[in-house]
Coordinates of C-alpha atoms in Angstrom, one line a residue:
Chain A
M17 CA 0.0 0.0 0.0
R18 CA 1.3 3.4 -0.9
V19 CA 1.1 6.2 1.6
T20 CA 1.4 9.9 0.8
V21 CA 1.9 12.4 3.5
L22 CA -0.5 15.3 2.9
G23 CA 0.6 17.6 5.7
L24 CA -0.4 18.6 9.2
A25 CA -4.0 18.2 10.3
E26 CA -5.3 21.1 12.3
D27 CA -5.0 20.0 15.9
F28 CA -8.3 21.5 16.6
L29 CA -11.3 21.3 14.3
S30 CA -12.4 24.9 14.5
P31 CA -12.9 26.3 11.0
V32 CA -12.4 29.8 12.4
K33 CA -9.0 31.2 13.0
L34 CA -9.0 33.6 15.9
P35 CA -7.5 37.0 15.4
V36 CA -7.6 37.8 19.1
F37 CA -5.0 35.4 20.3
R38 CA -2.7 36.3 17.5
S39 CA -2.4 39.8 18.9
G40 CA -2.0 38.4 22.4
V41 CA 1.0 36.4 21.3
R42 CA 2.7 39.5 20.0
A43 CA 3.7 40.4 23.5
G44 CA 6.6 37.9 23.3
F45 CA 9.2 37.2 20.7
P46 CA 7.7 36.9 17.3
S47 CA 8.1 33.4 16.0
P48 CA 9.8 33.1 12.7
A49 CA 7.3 30.4 11.8
D50 CA 4.4 32.8 12.1
D51 CA 4.8 33.9 8.5
Y52 CA 4.2 30.4 7.3
L53 CA 1.1 29.8 9.4
E54 CA -1.6 29.1 6.9
G55 CA -3.4 26.3 5.3
N56 CA -3.4 23.4 7.7
I57 CA -5.5 20.6 6.6
C58 CA -8.9 20.8 8.1
L59 CA -10.4 17.3 8.7
Q60 CA -13.8 18.9 8.8
D61 CA -13.5 20.0 5.2
L62 CA -12.2 16.6 4.2
L63 CA -15.1 14.7 5.8
I64 CA -18.0 17.1 5.5
E65 CA -19.2 18.2 2.1
H66 CA -22.6 19.5 3.2
P67 CA -22.3 20.8 6.8
Q68 CA -26.0 21.5 7.2
A69 CA -26.9 18.0 6.1
T70 CA -24.2 16.0 7.9
F71 CA -24.7 14.1 11.1
L72 CA -22.5 11.7 13.1
V73 CA -23.9 8.4 14.0
R74 CA -22.4 5.7 16.2
I75 CA -22.2 2.2 14.8
E76 CA -23.2 -0.8 17.0
G77 CA -22.6 -4.3 15.8
D78 CA -20.7 -6.2 13.2
S79 CA -23.0 -6.8 10.3
M80 CA -21.1 -4.3 8.1
R81 CA -17.6 -5.5 8.9
E82 CA -16.8 -6.6 5.3
A83 CA -17.6 -3.1 4.2
G84 CA -15.0 -1.9 6.6
I85 CA -17.5 -0.6 9.2
F86 CA -16.9 -1.9 12.7
D87 CA -18.6 -1.8 16.1
G88 CA -17.9 1.5 17.8
D89 CA -17.1 3.4 14.6
I90 CA -18.6 6.8 13.8
A91 CA -20.3 7.1 10.5
V92 CA -20.4 10.5 8.8
V93 CA -23.9 10.6 7.4
D94 CA -24.6 13.1 4.6
R95 CA -28.3 13.5 4.1
A96 CA -27.7 15.6 1.0
L97 CA -26.4 12.6 -0.9
T98 CA -28.9 10.6 -3.0
P99 CA -29.4 7.1 -1.8
T100 CA -28.6 5.2 -5.0
H101 CA -28.0 1.5 -5.6
G102 CA -25.0 0.2 -3.8
K103 CA -24.7 3.1 -1.3
I104 CA -24.3 2.4 2.4
V105 CA -27.1 4.0 4.2
V106 CA -28.5 4.6 7.7
A107 CA -32.1 3.4 7.4
V108 CA -35.1 3.2 9.7
V109 CA -36.3 -0.3 10.3
D110 CA -39.1 -0.8 12.8
G111 CA -38.4 2.6 14.3
D112 CA -34.7 1.9 14.8
F113 CA -31.7 3.2 13.0
T114 CA -29.8 0.5 11.2
V115 CA -26.8 0.6 8.8
K116 CA -26.9 -1.4 5.6
R117 CA -26.1 -1.3 1.9
L118 CA -29.0 -0.2 -0.3
V119 CA -29.5 -2.7 -3.1
Y120 CA -32.0 -2.7 -5.9
R121 CA -32.9 -6.0 -7.5
G122 CA -35.3 -5.3 -10.4
C123 CA -38.1 -3.2 -8.9
R124 CA -37.5 -4.5 -5.4
C125 CA -35.3 -2.7 -2.8
F126 CA -33.3 -4.4 -0.1
L127 CA -31.1 -3.5 2.8
V128 CA -28.1 -5.8 2.7
S129 CA -25.5 -6.5 5.4
A130 CA -21.9 -6.9 4.6
N131 CA -21.7 -10.1 6.6
P132 CA -23.1 -13.4 5.4
E133 CA -24.5 -14.2 8.8
F134 CA -27.2 -11.5 8.5
P135 CA -30.2 -11.9 6.2
D136 CA -31.3 -9.2 3.7
I137 CA -34.2 -7.0 4.6
E138 CA -36.7 -6.0 1.9
V139 CA -38.1 -2.5 2.2
S140 CA -41.3 -1.5 0.4
A141 CA -40.9 0.2 -2.9
C142 CA -41.0 3.7 -1.3
S143 CA -37.4 3.4 0.1
E144 CA -37.5 7.2 0.2
N145 CA -38.9 7.1 3.7
A146 CA -36.8 4.2 4.9
V147 CA -33.4 5.8 4.2
W148 CA -32.4 8.4 6.8
G149 CA -29.1 9.3 5.2
V150 CA -26.2 8.1 3.1
V151 CA -22.9 7.2 4.9
A152 CA -20.2 9.3 3.3
H153 CA -17.3 8.3 5.5
V154 CA -16.5 6.2 8.6
I155 CA -14.2 7.2 11.4
H156 CA -12.5 4.2 12.8
R157 CA -10.2 4.0 15.8
C158 CA -7.3 1.7 15.0
Chain B
M8 CA -41.8 39.4 -3.3
I9 CA -41.1 37.9 0.1
A10 CA -41.3 34.4 1.5
L11 CA -41.6 33.3 5.1
A12 CA -40.2 29.9 5.9
D13 CA -41.3 28.5 9.3
G14 CA -40.4 25.1 10.8
N15 CA -43.5 23.2 11.7
N16 CA -43.8 22.4 15.4
F17 CA -40.1 23.1 15.4
Y18 CA -38.9 21.7 18.8
A19 CA -41.1 18.6 18.5
S20 CA -39.9 18.0 14.9
C21 CA -36.2 18.3 16.1
E22 CA -36.9 15.5 18.6
R23 CA -38.4 13.3 15.9
V24 CA -35.5 13.5 13.5
F25 CA -33.3 11.5 15.9
Q26 CA -36.0 9.3 17.4
P27 CA -37.8 7.8 14.3
W28 CA -39.8 5.5 16.6
L29 CA -41.8 8.6 17.6
Q30 CA -43.0 9.1 14.0
N31 CA -46.7 9.0 14.7
T32 CA -46.6 9.4 18.5
P33 CA -47.9 12.6 20.1
I34 CA -45.0 14.7 21.4
V35 CA -44.9 17.7 23.7
V36 CA -41.8 19.8 24.7
L37 CA -41.8 21.6 28.1
S38 CA -40.2 24.9 29.0
N39 CA -36.9 25.3 30.7
N40 CA -38.0 24.2 34.1
D41 CA -40.3 21.5 32.8
G42 CA -43.2 23.9 33.6
C43 CA -45.2 24.6 30.5
V44 CA -45.9 23.1 27.1
V45 CA -43.8 25.1 24.6
A46 CA -44.2 22.8 21.6
R47 CA -46.6 20.2 20.4
S48 CA -46.6 17.7 17.5
E49 CA -49.7 17.7 15.3
E50 CA -50.9 14.6 17.2
A51 CA -50.6 16.4 20.5
K52 CA -52.5 19.4 19.2
A53 CA -55.3 17.0 18.1
L54 CA -55.6 15.8 21.7
G55 CA -56.4 19.4 22.7
I56 CA -53.1 20.1 24.5
G57 CA -52.8 23.9 24.4
M58 CA -49.7 26.0 23.9
G59 CA -48.3 27.4 27.1
V60 CA -50.4 25.3 29.5
P61 CA -48.8 24.1 32.7
A62 CA -47.7 20.5 32.4
F63 CA -49.5 19.4 35.5
Q64 CA -52.8 20.5 33.9
V65 CA -52.5 18.1 31.0
R66 CA -51.0 15.2 32.9
G67 CA -54.2 13.2 32.6
V68 CA -54.3 13.6 28.8
I69 CA -50.6 12.8 28.5
E70 CA -50.8 9.6 30.5
K71 CA -54.0 8.4 28.9
N72 CA -52.7 8.9 25.3
G73 CA -49.1 7.9 25.7
V74 CA -47.9 11.4 24.9
Q75 CA -44.1 11.5 24.9
V76 CA -42.9 14.4 27.0
F77 CA -39.5 16.1 26.6
S78 CA -37.7 18.8 28.5
S79 CA -36.5 21.5 26.1
N80 CA -33.1 20.6 24.6
Y81 CA -31.9 24.0 23.3
T82 CA -28.5 22.6 22.3
L83 CA -30.3 20.4 19.8
Y84 CA -32.8 23.0 18.7
G85 CA -30.1 25.6 18.3
D86 CA -28.0 23.3 16.1
M87 CA -30.9 22.2 14.0
S88 CA -32.0 25.9 13.6
R89 CA -28.5 26.8 12.5
R90 CA -28.7 24.1 9.8
M91 CA -32.1 25.1 8.7
H92 CA -31.2 28.8 8.4
G93 CA -28.0 27.9 6.6
I94 CA -29.9 26.1 3.9
L95 CA -32.5 28.8 3.6
A96 CA -29.8 31.4 3.2
Q97 CA -28.4 29.4 0.3
E98 CA -31.7 29.5 -1.5
A99 CA -32.5 33.2 -1.5
S100 CA -30.6 36.4 -2.5
A101 CA -31.2 37.7 1.0
A102 CA -32.5 36.0 4.2
E103 CA -33.5 37.5 7.5
V104 CA -33.4 35.2 10.5
Y105 CA -36.5 36.2 12.3
S106 CA -36.6 33.6 15.1
I107 CA -35.1 30.2 15.9
D108 CA -37.5 28.6 13.4
E109 CA -38.5 31.4 11.0
A110 CA -36.8 33.3 8.3
F111 CA -37.9 35.9 5.7
L112 CA -36.5 35.2 2.3
D113 CA -36.1 37.7 -0.5
F114 CA -38.0 36.3 -3.5
C115 CA -37.7 39.4 -5.6
G116 CA -38.0 38.9 -9.3
M117 CA -38.6 35.2 -8.9
A118 CA -40.3 33.7 -12.0
D119 CA -41.8 30.7 -10.2
P120 CA -41.9 31.4 -6.5
V121 CA -44.2 28.5 -5.6
G122 CA -41.9 26.1 -7.5
H123 CA -38.9 27.5 -5.8
A124 CA -40.5 27.3 -2.4
R125 CA -41.4 23.7 -3.0
K126 CA -37.8 23.0 -3.8
I127 CA -36.6 24.8 -0.6
R128 CA -39.1 22.8 1.5
E129 CA -37.9 19.5 0.0
K130 CA -34.3 20.4 0.5
V131 CA -34.7 21.3 4.1
R132 CA -36.7 18.1 4.7
R133 CA -34.1 16.0 3.0
W134 CA -31.0 17.6 4.5
T135 CA -32.3 18.0 8.0
G136 CA -35.5 16.0 8.4
L137 CA -37.4 19.1 9.4
P138 CA -40.7 20.0 7.9
V139 CA -41.2 23.6 7.0
S140 CA -44.1 25.7 5.6
I141 CA -43.5 28.6 3.3
G142 CA -45.8 31.5 2.7
I143 CA -45.3 33.9 -0.2
G144 CA -46.6 37.4 -0.7
E145 CA -45.8 40.9 -1.9
T146 CA -45.0 42.0 1.6
K147 CA -43.8 40.6 4.9
V148 CA -47.3 40.8 6.4
L149 CA -48.7 39.0 3.4
A150 CA -46.0 36.3 3.5
K151 CA -46.7 35.8 7.2
A152 CA -50.4 35.5 6.5
A153 CA -49.7 33.1 3.6
N154 CA -47.6 31.0 6.0
R155 CA -50.4 30.8 8.5
L156 CA -52.8 29.8 5.8
A157 CA -50.4 27.2 4.4
K158 CA -50.2 25.5 7.8
R159 CA -54.0 25.5 8.1
H160 CA -55.1 24.7 4.5
R161 CA -52.1 23.3 2.7
R162 CA -50.8 20.9 5.3
E163 CA -49.4 18.3 2.8
E164 CA -48.0 20.7 0.2
G165 CA -46.7 23.3 2.8
V166 CA -46.6 26.2 0.3
L167 CA -49.1 28.9 -0.3
Q168 CA -48.8 32.2 -2.3
I169 CA -51.1 35.2 -1.8
T170 CA -51.3 37.0 -5.1
R171 CA -53.3 40.0 -6.3
E172 CA -55.7 37.6 -7.9
N173 CA -56.4 35.3 -5.0
G174 CA -55.6 37.8 -2.2
E175 CA -59.2 38.6 -1.2
E176 CA -60.2 35.0 -1.1
W177 CA -57.4 34.0 1.2
L178 CA -57.5 37.0 3.5
A179 CA -61.2 36.4 4.1
Q180 CA -60.2 33.1 5.6
L181 CA -57.7 34.6 8.1
P182 CA -59.1 35.8 11.4
V183 CA -58.0 39.3 12.3
G184 CA -56.2 38.0 15.4
D185 CA -53.9 35.9 13.2
V186 CA -52.6 38.9 11.3
W187 CA -49.0 39.6 12.2
G188 CA -48.8 42.3 14.8
I189 CA -52.4 42.1 16.0
G190 CA -52.4 41.0 19.6
R191 CA -55.3 39.5 21.5
A192 CA -56.6 42.8 22.9
H193 CA -56.5 44.5 19.5
A194 CA -58.2 41.6 17.9
E195 CA -61.0 41.7 20.4
R196 CA -61.5 45.4 19.8
L197 CA -61.4 45.1 16.1
T198 CA -63.9 42.2 16.1
A199 CA -66.2 44.2 18.2
Q200 CA -66.1 46.9 15.5
G201 CA -67.0 44.3 12.9
I202 CA -63.5 43.8 11.6
R203 CA -63.3 40.0 11.7
T204 CA -60.9 39.0 9.0
A205 CA -57.7 40.1 7.4
L206 CA -59.7 41.1 4.4
D207 CA -61.9 43.4 6.5
M208 CA -58.7 45.1 7.7
A209 CA -57.2 45.3 4.2
R210 CA -60.2 47.3 3.1
W211 CA -59.5 50.0 5.6
E212 CA -58.3 53.4 4.5
P213 CA -54.7 53.4 5.7
R214 CA -55.0 56.9 7.1
K215 CA -58.0 55.8 9.2
A216 CA -56.0 53.1 10.8
R217 CA -53.4 55.7 11.7
Q218 CA -56.0 57.3 14.0
G219 CA -56.7 54.2 15.9
M220 CA -53.4 52.3 15.7
G221 CA -50.7 54.8 14.9
V222 CA -48.1 54.7 12.2
T223 CA -47.5 50.9 12.7
G224 CA -51.3 50.3 12.1
E225 CA -51.1 52.4 8.9
R226 CA -48.1 50.4 7.7
L227 CA -49.9 47.1 8.6
I228 CA -52.8 48.1 6.3
L229 CA -50.5 49.1 3.5
E230 CA -48.6 45.8 3.8
L231 CA -51.9 43.9 3.8
Q232 CA -52.9 45.8 0.6
G233 CA -49.6 44.7 -1.0
T234 CA -47.5 47.9 -0.5
S235 CA -44.2 46.8 1.0
C236 CA -43.1 48.9 4.0
L237 CA -40.8 46.4 5.7
G238 CA -37.7 45.3 3.9
I239 CA -35.5 42.2 4.5
E240 CA -33.1 43.0 7.2
E241 CA -30.0 40.9 6.9
M242 CA -27.7 40.1 9.8
A243 CA -25.8 43.1 10.8
P244 CA -22.1 43.0 10.1
K245 CA -19.9 42.1 13.1
K246 CA -18.5 45.5 13.7
K247 CA -18.5 45.5 17.5
Q248 CA -17.2 43.1 20.0
I249 CA -16.5 42.9 23.7
I250 CA -13.5 41.0 24.9
C251 CA -12.3 39.8 28.3
A252 CA -9.0 37.9 28.4
K253 CA -6.6 37.8 31.3
G254 CA -3.8 35.6 32.5
F255 CA -4.5 33.4 35.5
G256 CA -1.6 34.4 37.8
R257 CA -0.8 30.8 38.1
P258 CA -1.1 28.0 35.5
L259 CA -4.5 26.2 35.6
S260 CA -5.2 22.8 34.1
S261 CA -8.4 21.6 35.5
L262 CA -11.6 22.2 33.5
E263 CA -13.5 23.1 36.6
E264 CA -11.1 25.8 37.7
I265 CA -10.8 27.3 34.2
G266 CA -14.6 27.2 33.9
E267 CA -14.9 29.2 37.1
V268 CA -12.6 31.9 35.9
L269 CA -14.3 31.9 32.5
A270 CA -17.7 32.3 34.2
V271 CA -16.4 35.4 36.0
Y272 CA -15.1 36.9 32.8
V273 CA -18.4 36.2 31.0
N274 CA -20.3 37.9 33.7
T275 CA -18.1 40.9 33.3
V276 CA -18.6 41.2 29.6
A277 CA -22.3 40.4 29.9
E278 CA -22.7 43.4 32.3
K279 CA -21.0 45.6 29.7
L280 CA -23.3 44.2 27.1
R281 CA -26.4 45.0 29.1
R282 CA -25.1 48.4 30.0
Q283 CA -24.9 49.3 26.3
K284 CA -28.3 47.6 25.8
S285 CA -27.1 45.1 23.4
V286 CA -27.5 41.4 22.9
C287 CA -24.9 39.0 21.7
G288 CA -25.4 36.4 19.0
T289 CA -22.1 34.7 18.8
L290 CA -19.5 33.6 21.4
Q291 CA -15.8 32.9 21.0
V292 CA -13.8 31.2 23.7
F293 CA -10.1 30.7 23.6
L294 CA -7.4 29.2 25.7
L295 CA -3.6 29.7 25.7
T296 CA -0.8 27.8 27.3
N297 CA 2.4 29.7 28.1
R298 CA 4.2 30.4 24.8
H299 CA 7.4 31.2 26.7
R300 CA 7.6 27.7 28.1
P301 CA 8.4 25.7 25.0
D302 CA 9.4 22.8 27.3
Q303 CA 5.7 22.4 28.2
P304 CA 3.0 21.0 25.9
Q305 CA 1.5 23.9 23.9
H306 CA -2.1 24.3 23.1
A307 CA -3.9 27.5 21.8
P308 CA -7.3 26.5 20.7
S309 CA -10.3 28.8 20.0
I310 CA -13.9 28.1 19.1
T311 CA -16.7 30.3 17.8
E312 CA -20.3 29.5 17.9
S313 CA -23.5 31.3 17.2
L314 CA -26.2 31.2 19.9
P315 CA -29.6 29.9 19.0
E316 CA -31.0 33.2 20.0
A317 CA -29.1 36.4 20.8
T318 CA -29.1 37.2 24.5
N319 CA -27.4 39.3 27.2
Y320 CA -28.5 37.0 30.0
S321 CA -25.5 36.0 32.1
P322 CA -26.4 32.4 33.1
E323 CA -27.2 31.6 29.5
L324 CA -24.0 33.1 28.2
I325 CA -22.0 31.3 31.0
A326 CA -23.6 28.0 30.1
H327 CA -22.7 28.5 26.4
A328 CA -19.2 29.6 27.1
R329 CA -18.6 26.7 29.4
R330 CA -19.8 24.3 26.8
L331 CA -17.4 25.8 24.3
L332 CA -14.6 25.6 26.8
Q333 CA -15.3 22.0 27.4
R334 CA -14.9 21.3 23.7
I335 CA -11.5 22.9 23.3
W336 CA -10.0 22.1 26.7
R337 CA -7.5 19.3 26.9
P338 CA -6.2 17.5 30.0
R339 CA -2.6 17.7 31.1
H340 CA -2.0 21.2 29.8
D341 CA -1.0 24.2 31.9
Y342 CA -3.1 27.0 30.6
H343 CA -2.2 30.5 31.6
K344 CA -5.0 32.5 29.9
V345 CA -8.6 32.1 29.0
G346 CA -10.6 34.6 27.0
I347 CA -14.2 35.3 26.0
V348 CA -15.2 37.4 23.0
L349 CA -18.8 38.5 22.4
L350 CA -19.5 38.9 18.8
D351 CA -22.4 39.6 16.5
L352 CA -23.8 42.3 18.9
G353 CA -27.2 43.8 18.2
D354 CA -29.7 46.1 19.7
N355 CA -31.8 44.7 22.5
V356 CA -35.1 45.6 20.9
Q357 CA -38.1 43.6 19.8
Q358 CA -37.4 42.3 16.3
E359 CA -41.1 42.5 15.7
L360 CA -42.2 45.9 14.4
F361 CA -45.8 45.7 15.4
A362 CA -46.4 43.6 18.4
P363 CA -45.8 40.0 19.6
K364 CA -45.7 37.7 16.7
R365 CA -48.1 35.2 18.2
N366 CA -50.4 35.2 21.1
H367 CA -48.4 32.6 22.9
D368 CA -45.3 34.7 22.7
A369 CA -46.3 36.8 25.6
R370 CA -46.7 33.7 27.7
M371 CA -43.4 32.3 26.6
R372 CA -41.8 35.6 27.5
L373 CA -43.4 35.5 30.9
Q374 CA -42.0 32.0 31.3
A375 CA -38.6 33.2 30.2
T376 CA -38.8 35.9 32.8
V377 CA -39.6 33.4 35.5
D378 CA -36.8 31.3 34.3
A379 CA -34.6 34.3 34.3
L380 CA -35.4 35.2 37.9
D381 CA -35.0 31.6 38.9
G382 CA -31.5 31.6 37.3
A383 CA -30.6 34.9 38.8
V384 CA -31.5 33.7 42.3
R385 CA -29.6 30.5 41.9
W386 CA -26.7 32.4 40.5
G387 CA -26.4 34.7 43.5
S388 CA -27.0 32.2 46.2
M389 CA -25.4 29.0 45.0
G390 CA -22.2 30.3 43.6
L391 CA -20.7 29.6 40.2
R392 CA -20.6 25.8 40.4
N393 CA -24.4 25.4 40.2
T394 CA -25.2 28.1 37.8
M395 CA -27.2 26.3 35.3
S396 CA -28.6 23.3 37.0
L397 CA -32.0 23.7 35.5
R398 CA -34.6 21.1 35.9
A399 CA -34.6 19.1 32.7
A400 CA -35.6 15.7 33.7
R401 CA -36.7 14.5 30.3
R402 CA -34.2 16.1 28.0
S403 CA -33.3 14.0 25.0
R404 CA -29.7 13.5 24.0
R405 CA -27.6 16.2 22.4
W406 CA -27.6 14.1 19.2
T407 CA -25.7 16.5 17.0
T408 CA -23.3 18.3 19.3
E409 CA -21.9 15.7 21.8
V410 CA -19.8 12.9 20.7
T411 CA -20.9 10.8 23.6
E412 CA -24.6 11.3 22.8
L413 CA -24.6 10.4 19.1
P414 CA -27.6 8.5 17.7
V415 CA -26.8 4.8 17.3
A416 CA -27.3 2.8 14.1
K417 CA -27.4 -0.9 14.6
A418 CA -25.3 -3.1 12.4
R419 CA -27.2 -6.3 13.3

């Protein structure tokens, strides 16, 4: 596997840089690095395309492990994305949130696990209401 | 042309987004101290549970019908409001945030306003899960009236436009008390004079209204007739700010200790804010370790967040500031400075030009006042540590803002 170093991630995920503490720092010696302080990588930007539509959801269980989603992971769910065939989605089944892959077979629509131990769930044609949001990314602690 | 977008049963709808098992269950949300009903789902309204009624009065109905009761969760409502307003702002050339769940949108020169409103409504629903209704008219007063009528007569579709052609027909269906700016007392007086509907009012000679109701009354009539007197007021630019940031004297590392100092600072700036009769819409909190001790772990985070509603009320500001502090603070760091910046300062005046926007507003303000007194009393007598221990026995989780309270999706 090839790994490319992209740069420093911002150590704190605030999208706003604070002008106030910059002037506060001036009291001491100016750091020669100050001139180069710009453009840290913001994880927020990387993971969140539609901030108003994005919600974090905790995963519980192992039925999606073959899709790389594990117990305790945090799913970044983007409700602005269209739930098309093959997308991993958070869906509502019997009033509970569940995470599955959305699969169309002909005119029928299924929620499919990424683990052979779990059976597929067929959802009625109007999957529109069953899908709560599309999983855009997963945050996994190694 | 102006549109008014308004979240349907906003607080109750926010609860439902993250608790899909409540889809068809009646829901009520209680005020800060679990005292009064401040929001109801449609199902709860159908049971006859009124707005603003004390919770104990409807206990019987609640128990008999399995009504789900929630303490208000302003962290959640504020975050959902921010999302909704963000989307609305993307969809209009100008947007005025009117309240936590309402915004006026500039629809000037729009070719297909109803079509666009449908698109906006669908986008907010898809992106946030929140249902909104949109009323469209030539003026703010007409947009507000159209919104009210949409909620009543266009439940499913959620969009209604009052035009020159259909205006009379619709305004005849709107009781005078439902016109924006007409309070209960005014409505009773008008009804006694035979002015029962918005249409009756619109037929007044504007100058006549001036005699009875002053300039605002005259403007109200003109707006009802389609002559715009009230423009879209966008958020004022952040030109003023109030800051308090001081060193600690000795390094502090515990969240509790830093929180106490921050609370004192916030109180200081809040007093300044009240003295100049302003309210603050956005808070910034920052922390600094000692830059001159490179041998120690360095950390200089800052965080900025808009409040759900602008305020100058100390306990509220302190609670917000502490929550922000909690998000940036890290253990095992010697901090030597904490700071608070109040941004987005505005005048502490009623946003409404005419009068309370709804009848229940007065009651809710009364409740807020009671809460405020309660908070103030606590604040003086109990010290900083217990500042915001409001009763909130049935508060739902902070689904969108606390990593330990996220909704759970089962992979089973």
